[in-house]
Amino acid sequence: KKVVQDLKRLMTLNLTQHAARGTQAAAASPQRALHSETIQIETLWACTTCNACAQVCPVRIDPVTLLTDLRRNRVGEGALSGTAATTLRRMQSSGNPWGLPAAERANWADGLGVPTAKENPGFEVLYWVGCAGSYDRRAQRVARAFVKLLKQANVNFAILGREEKCTGDSARRLGDEFLFQELAQENIATLARYHVRQIVTPCPHCLNSLVKDYAQFGGNYEVIHHTQFLERLLAEGRLKVEGAAPASGAMTYHDPCYLARVHGIHQSPRALLQAASANSNATASDLHEMPRNREKTFCCGAGGGRMWMEEDPKQRVSTVRAKEALATGAQTVAVGCPFCLTMMTDGVAAQTDSARVLDVAEILAERLGL
């Protein structure tokens, strides 16, 4: 709100000075700068693009778009430095924020017999693993759990392997529009080469880019979150939880901003968690909701490129959210996003060692003994 009001005051000042152009008073009036004087630099980079402000604004102003445009201006001037700038350089050179070789992108799948699109051209659904699932050791466990579930359900799927590149979500939110479009066009060309229409992904940020951003460049696909796909497999009877030991202990679910608020997806993960904890006497009471949930969820702090920035330990958003999760009495904090997985794991670990953070797919795979 303050950002919007400050921008309005600057525009009003400029309009007034323009109307008085040529007068002695106008000539003597100092020009107020947009950056630093009107919008502070720390304000510009603090935004997690969680979209809560856009959702609640009564006059439908979208401050997120204003902030990302301001970031583009700063990036264009070469004003971005530190870990975020390093991340963008890695994405430019290696196609992923970690800067690791494309040849290692499918190493997480060793021993699982996961086919690539080139090896299985007749696949029905493409599993878009994402950079985190490909390179982050913790997120790799989620990818492996999901693949085991797909195989259990006899799904005809494939991955792109080394041909997959970062969707460019963080690049666009950080303000590097050129890099985003470069990555988007390469991915769209790859998807077109394999005639991909249906995509499943565990990352809400990848989902958002593939659905909303890529459509601006002619890339139109049916993209669903991995919790939605797993719920479908349960409904079709291709995955069965009957006879398996139910997950024990109270659970809570953290809604990712780009999943629940931006795309309205929040029921599928809850249905899976209820199925994972169900037994003959089960109710939904094992799932304890946090006060801020679904479309009114609270950010983990990683969106908007914040995942790649240094944070003051005393100001970490993840700490606030972890406290809310633990206050429910949950022994398991469930998530549905690799960024949330990282942030919530750190936030919970800083406060207790008696609770664990797991992706919904991991919880279901655990229930099925996979």
Coordinates of C-alpha atoms in Angstrom, one line a residue:
K1 CA 0.0 0.0 0.0
K2 CA 2.8 2.4 0.9
V3 CA 4.6 1.6 -2.4
V4 CA 1.5 2.5 -4.4
Q5 CA 0.9 5.7 -2.4
D6 CA 4.5 6.8 -2.8
L7 CA 4.4 6.2 -6.6
K8 CA 1.1 8.2 -6.7
R9 CA 2.7 11.1 -4.9
L10 CA 5.7 11.1 -7.3
M11 CA 3.4 11.1 -10.3
T12 CA 1.3 13.9 -8.8
L13 CA 4.5 15.9 -8.2
N14 CA 5.7 15.4 -11.7
L15 CA 2.4 16.4 -13.1
T16 CA 2.3 19.6 -11.1
Q17 CA 5.9 20.5 -12.2
H18 CA 5.0 19.7 -15.8
A19 CA 2.0 22.0 -15.6
A20 CA 4.2 24.8 -14.2
R21 CA 6.9 24.2 -16.8
G22 CA 8.7 27.4 -17.8
T23 CA 7.9 29.3 -14.6
Q24 CA 10.7 30.3 -12.3
A25 CA 9.2 28.1 -9.5
A26 CA 9.2 25.0 -11.7
A27 CA 12.8 25.6 -12.8
A28 CA 13.9 25.8 -9.2
S29 CA 12.0 22.7 -8.1
P30 CA 14.3 19.7 -7.5
Q31 CA 13.5 16.5 -9.3
R32 CA 12.6 13.6 -7.0
A33 CA 14.2 10.3 -8.0
L34 CA 12.1 7.2 -8.4
H35 CA 14.7 4.9 -6.9
S36 CA 16.1 5.5 -3.4
E37 CA 14.2 8.7 -2.8
T38 CA 10.7 7.5 -3.6
I39 CA 11.0 3.7 -3.3
Q40 CA 13.8 2.5 -1.1
I41 CA 16.1 -0.2 -2.5
E42 CA 15.4 -2.6 0.4
T43 CA 11.7 -2.2 -0.2
L44 CA 12.1 -3.1 -3.8
W45 CA 13.9 -6.4 -3.1
A46 CA 11.9 -7.4 0.0
C47 CA 8.8 -8.4 -1.9
T48 CA 8.2 -12.2 -2.2
T49 CA 5.6 -11.7 -4.9
C50 CA 3.2 -13.7 -2.8
N51 CA 0.3 -11.8 -4.4
A52 CA -1.5 -11.2 -1.1
C53 CA -1.6 -7.4 -1.7
A54 CA -3.1 -7.8 -5.1
Q55 CA -5.8 -10.2 -3.7
V56 CA -7.0 -7.9 -1.0
C57 CA -6.7 -4.5 -2.8
P58 CA -10.3 -3.1 -2.9
V59 CA -9.6 -1.2 -6.2
R60 CA -7.7 -4.1 -7.9
I61 CA -4.3 -2.5 -8.0
D62 CA -1.5 -5.0 -8.5
P63 CA 1.6 -3.8 -6.6
V64 CA 3.5 -7.0 -7.6
T65 CA 3.6 -5.9 -11.2
L66 CA 4.7 -2.4 -10.2
L67 CA 7.5 -3.9 -8.1
T68 CA 8.7 -6.3 -10.7
D69 CA 8.8 -3.5 -13.3
L70 CA 10.9 -1.4 -10.9
R71 CA 13.2 -4.4 -10.5
R72 CA 13.6 -4.7 -14.3
N73 CA 14.7 -1.1 -14.4
R74 CA 17.4 -1.7 -11.7
V75 CA 18.6 -4.9 -13.4
G76 CA 18.8 -3.1 -16.7
E77 CA 21.0 -0.5 -15.1
G78 CA 23.2 -3.3 -13.7
A79 CA 22.3 -2.4 -10.1
L80 CA 21.7 -6.0 -8.9
S81 CA 24.6 -7.6 -7.1
G82 CA 25.2 -10.4 -4.5
T83 CA 23.8 -13.8 -4.4
A84 CA 20.8 -12.9 -6.6
A85 CA 23.0 -11.6 -9.4
T86 CA 25.1 -14.8 -9.1
T87 CA 22.0 -16.9 -9.5
L88 CA 21.0 -15.1 -12.7
R89 CA 24.5 -15.6 -14.1
R90 CA 24.3 -19.4 -13.3
M91 CA 20.9 -19.6 -15.0
Q92 CA 22.3 -17.9 -18.1
S93 CA 25.3 -20.1 -18.3
S94 CA 24.0 -23.5 -17.1
G95 CA 20.2 -23.3 -17.4
N96 CA 19.7 -23.7 -13.6
P97 CA 20.1 -21.5 -10.5
W98 CA 22.7 -23.9 -9.0
G99 CA 25.1 -23.6 -12.0
L100 CA 25.4 -27.3 -12.2
P101 CA 26.0 -29.2 -15.6
A102 CA 23.0 -30.2 -17.7
A103 CA 24.5 -33.6 -17.9
E104 CA 23.8 -34.1 -14.2
R105 CA 20.1 -33.0 -14.4
A106 CA 18.7 -36.5 -14.4
N107 CA 21.2 -38.1 -11.9
W108 CA 18.5 -38.0 -9.2
A109 CA 16.7 -40.8 -11.1
D110 CA 19.6 -43.3 -11.1
G111 CA 18.3 -46.8 -10.5
L112 CA 14.6 -45.9 -11.0
G113 CA 14.4 -46.6 -14.7
V114 CA 12.9 -43.2 -15.6
P115 CA 12.5 -42.8 -19.4
T116 CA 13.3 -39.6 -21.2
A117 CA 11.0 -38.2 -23.8
K118 CA 13.5 -39.3 -26.4
E119 CA 13.5 -42.8 -25.1
N120 CA 9.7 -43.0 -24.7
P121 CA 8.1 -40.8 -27.4
G122 CA 4.7 -42.3 -26.8
F123 CA 4.4 -40.9 -23.2
E124 CA 1.1 -39.7 -22.0
V125 CA 2.3 -37.2 -19.4
L126 CA 5.5 -35.3 -19.1
Y127 CA 7.0 -35.0 -15.6
W128 CA 8.5 -31.5 -15.3
V129 CA 11.0 -32.1 -12.5
G130 CA 12.2 -28.5 -12.1
C131 CA 15.6 -27.3 -11.1
A132 CA 15.1 -28.1 -7.4
G133 CA 14.0 -31.6 -7.9
S134 CA 16.9 -32.1 -10.3
Y135 CA 19.8 -30.6 -8.3
D136 CA 18.8 -30.0 -4.7
R137 CA 19.5 -33.1 -2.6
R138 CA 16.4 -32.7 -0.4
A139 CA 14.0 -32.0 -3.2
Q140 CA 15.5 -35.0 -5.1
R141 CA 13.9 -37.3 -2.5
V142 CA 10.5 -35.8 -3.4
A143 CA 11.2 -36.5 -7.1
R144 CA 12.1 -40.1 -6.4
A145 CA 9.0 -40.6 -4.2
F146 CA 6.8 -39.2 -6.9
V147 CA 8.3 -41.4 -9.6
K148 CA 7.7 -44.5 -7.4
L149 CA 4.1 -43.5 -7.1
L150 CA 3.8 -43.1 -10.9
K151 CA 5.3 -46.5 -11.4
Q152 CA 3.0 -48.0 -8.8
A153 CA 0.1 -46.6 -10.8
N154 CA 1.5 -47.8 -14.1
V155 CA 1.5 -44.2 -15.6
N156 CA 3.1 -43.8 -19.0
F157 CA 5.3 -40.8 -18.3
A158 CA 8.7 -39.4 -19.3
I159 CA 11.0 -36.6 -18.3
L160 CA 13.1 -34.2 -20.5
G161 CA 16.3 -35.0 -18.6
R162 CA 19.2 -32.8 -19.7
E163 CA 16.9 -31.1 -22.3
E164 CA 14.9 -29.5 -19.5
K165 CA 16.0 -26.0 -18.4
C166 CA 14.8 -23.6 -15.7
T167 CA 11.4 -22.1 -16.5
G168 CA 12.9 -18.7 -15.7
D169 CA 10.4 -17.9 -13.0
S170 CA 13.0 -16.5 -10.6
A171 CA 14.6 -14.5 -13.5
R172 CA 11.4 -12.8 -14.4
R173 CA 10.4 -12.0 -10.8
L174 CA 13.9 -10.7 -10.1
G175 CA 13.6 -8.4 -13.1
D176 CA 15.8 -10.1 -15.7
E177 CA 13.2 -10.2 -18.5
F178 CA 15.7 -10.9 -21.2
L179 CA 17.0 -14.1 -19.5
F180 CA 13.4 -15.2 -18.7
Q181 CA 12.4 -14.9 -22.3
E182 CA 15.5 -16.7 -23.5
L183 CA 14.8 -19.7 -21.2
A184 CA 11.1 -19.7 -22.0
Q185 CA 11.7 -19.8 -25.8
E186 CA 14.2 -22.6 -25.5
N187 CA 11.8 -24.7 -23.3
I188 CA 8.8 -24.0 -25.6
A189 CA 10.8 -25.2 -28.6
T190 CA 11.8 -28.4 -26.7
L191 CA 8.2 -29.0 -25.6
A192 CA 7.0 -28.5 -29.2
R193 CA 9.6 -30.9 -30.5
Y194 CA 8.0 -33.7 -28.4
H195 CA 4.4 -32.5 -28.9
V196 CA 3.8 -32.1 -25.2
R197 CA 0.4 -31.2 -24.1
Q198 CA 0.0 -32.6 -20.5
I199 CA 2.6 -31.7 -17.9
V200 CA 2.7 -32.6 -14.2
T201 CA 5.1 -30.7 -11.9
P202 CA 5.8 -30.6 -8.1
C203 CA 6.8 -26.9 -8.3
P204 CA 4.1 -24.2 -8.1
H205 CA 6.6 -21.7 -9.6
C206 CA 7.2 -23.9 -12.6
L207 CA 3.5 -24.4 -12.9
N208 CA 2.8 -20.7 -12.9
S209 CA 5.4 -20.0 -15.5
L210 CA 4.3 -22.9 -17.8
V211 CA 0.6 -21.8 -17.5
K212 CA 0.6 -18.1 -17.3
D213 CA 4.0 -16.8 -18.5
Y214 CA 4.6 -19.3 -21.4
A215 CA 1.1 -18.6 -22.8
Q216 CA 2.3 -15.1 -23.7
F217 CA 4.8 -16.7 -26.1
G218 CA 2.6 -19.4 -27.7
G219 CA 3.2 -22.2 -25.2
N220 CA -0.2 -23.6 -24.2
Y221 CA -0.3 -26.7 -22.1
E222 CA -2.4 -28.6 -19.6
V223 CA -0.3 -28.2 -16.5
I224 CA -1.3 -29.8 -13.2
H225 CA 0.3 -29.9 -9.8
H226 CA 1.6 -33.3 -8.6
T227 CA -0.9 -33.4 -5.8
Q228 CA -3.7 -33.0 -8.3
F229 CA -2.4 -35.8 -10.4
L230 CA -1.9 -38.1 -7.4
E231 CA -5.5 -37.3 -6.2
R232 CA -6.7 -38.4 -9.7
L233 CA -4.8 -41.7 -9.5
L234 CA -6.4 -42.4 -6.1
A235 CA -9.9 -41.6 -7.5
E236 CA -9.3 -43.9 -10.4
G237 CA -8.1 -46.7 -8.2
R238 CA -4.7 -46.8 -9.7
L239 CA -3.2 -46.1 -6.3
K240 CA -4.7 -47.8 -3.3
V241 CA -4.1 -47.0 0.3
E242 CA -6.3 -49.8 1.7
G243 CA -4.3 -52.3 3.8
A244 CA -1.3 -50.0 4.2
A245 CA -0.3 -48.6 7.6
P246 CA -1.7 -45.1 8.0
A247 CA 0.6 -42.1 8.7
S248 CA 0.7 -41.5 12.4
G249 CA 0.6 -38.3 14.4
A250 CA -1.0 -34.9 13.8
M251 CA -0.2 -33.1 10.5
T252 CA -0.6 -29.6 9.2
Y253 CA -0.3 -28.4 5.6
H254 CA 1.4 -25.2 4.5
D255 CA -0.2 -23.8 1.3
P256 CA 2.3 -22.4 -1.2
C257 CA 1.4 -18.9 -2.4
Y258 CA 1.7 -19.7 -6.1
L259 CA -0.4 -22.8 -5.7
A260 CA -3.3 -21.8 -3.3
R261 CA -3.5 -18.0 -3.8
V262 CA -2.5 -17.6 -7.4
H263 CA -4.0 -20.8 -8.8
G264 CA -6.7 -21.8 -6.3
I265 CA -5.3 -25.3 -5.8
H266 CA -5.6 -26.3 -2.1
Q267 CA -8.0 -29.2 -1.8
S268 CA -6.0 -31.9 -3.6
P269 CA -3.1 -31.9 -1.1
R270 CA -5.6 -32.0 1.8
A271 CA -7.4 -35.0 0.2
L272 CA -4.1 -36.8 -0.2
L273 CA -3.1 -36.1 3.4
Q274 CA -6.5 -37.4 4.7
A275 CA -6.1 -40.5 2.6
A276 CA -2.6 -41.1 3.9
S277 CA -3.8 -40.9 7.5
A278 CA -7.0 -42.8 7.0
N279 CA -7.8 -46.1 8.7
S280 CA -11.0 -47.8 9.7
N281 CA -11.6 -45.3 12.5
A282 CA -10.0 -42.3 10.8
T283 CA -11.4 -38.8 10.5
A284 CA -9.9 -35.6 9.1
S285 CA -9.0 -34.5 12.6
D286 CA -5.4 -35.6 12.1
L287 CA -5.0 -32.6 9.8
H288 CA -4.7 -29.5 11.9
E289 CA -5.1 -26.3 10.0
M290 CA -3.1 -23.2 10.6
P291 CA -5.1 -19.9 11.0
R292 CA -3.8 -18.6 7.7
N293 CA -4.6 -21.3 5.0
R294 CA -5.8 -21.9 1.5
E295 CA -6.1 -18.6 -0.5
K296 CA -5.2 -16.7 2.7
T297 CA -2.0 -18.6 3.3
F298 CA 1.2 -17.0 4.6
C299 CA 4.3 -16.9 2.5
C300 CA 7.3 -19.1 3.3
G301 CA 9.6 -16.2 2.2
A302 CA 11.2 -17.8 -0.9
G303 CA 9.1 -16.3 -3.7
G304 CA 10.0 -13.4 -6.0
G305 CA 13.6 -14.6 -6.2
R306 CA 14.0 -14.3 -2.4
M307 CA 15.0 -18.0 -2.4
W308 CA 18.4 -16.8 -3.8
M309 CA 19.0 -13.8 -1.5
E310 CA 20.8 -13.5 1.8
E311 CA 18.5 -12.9 4.7
D312 CA 18.9 -11.4 8.1
P313 CA 18.3 -14.3 10.6
K314 CA 16.1 -12.0 12.7
Q315 CA 13.8 -11.1 9.8
R316 CA 13.2 -14.5 8.2
V317 CA 9.6 -15.0 7.1
S318 CA 10.0 -18.8 7.3
T319 CA 10.5 -18.4 11.1
V320 CA 7.1 -16.8 11.5
R321 CA 5.4 -19.5 9.4
A322 CA 7.2 -22.3 11.2
K323 CA 5.9 -21.0 14.5
E324 CA 2.4 -21.1 13.2
A325 CA 2.8 -24.7 11.9
L326 CA 4.3 -25.9 15.2
A327 CA 1.6 -24.1 17.2
T328 CA -1.0 -26.6 15.7
G329 CA 0.7 -29.4 17.6
A330 CA 1.6 -31.1 14.3
Q331 CA 4.4 -33.7 14.3
T332 CA 4.6 -33.5 10.5
V333 CA 4.5 -30.3 8.4
A334 CA 3.4 -31.1 4.9
V335 CA 4.3 -28.9 1.9
G336 CA 3.7 -29.0 -1.8
C337 CA 6.6 -26.8 -3.2
P338 CA 10.3 -27.4 -3.2
F339 CA 11.0 -23.8 -2.1
C340 CA 8.5 -24.1 0.8
L341 CA 10.3 -27.4 1.6
T342 CA 13.6 -25.7 2.0
M343 CA 12.3 -22.7 3.9
M344 CA 9.9 -24.6 6.3
T345 CA 12.7 -27.2 7.0
D346 CA 15.0 -24.4 8.1
G347 CA 12.3 -22.6 10.0
V348 CA 11.2 -25.8 11.9
A349 CA 14.7 -27.0 12.6
A350 CA 15.6 -23.7 14.2
Q351 CA 12.8 -24.2 16.8
T352 CA 12.5 -28.0 17.4
D353 CA 13.9 -31.3 16.4
S354 CA 10.7 -33.2 17.2
A355 CA 8.8 -32.3 14.0
R356 CA 9.6 -33.2 10.4
V357 CA 8.8 -31.4 7.1
L358 CA 7.8 -33.6 4.2
D359 CA 6.3 -33.1 0.7
V360 CA 2.8 -34.5 0.3
A361 CA 4.1 -37.1 -2.2
E362 CA 6.6 -38.3 0.3
I363 CA 3.9 -38.8 2.9
L364 CA 1.7 -40.8 0.4
A365 CA 4.7 -42.9 -0.7
E366 CA 5.5 -43.6 2.9
R367 CA 2.0 -44.8 3.5
L368 CA 2.2 -47.2 0.6
G369 CA 5.6 -48.5 1.7
L370 CA 7.5 -47.1 -1.3

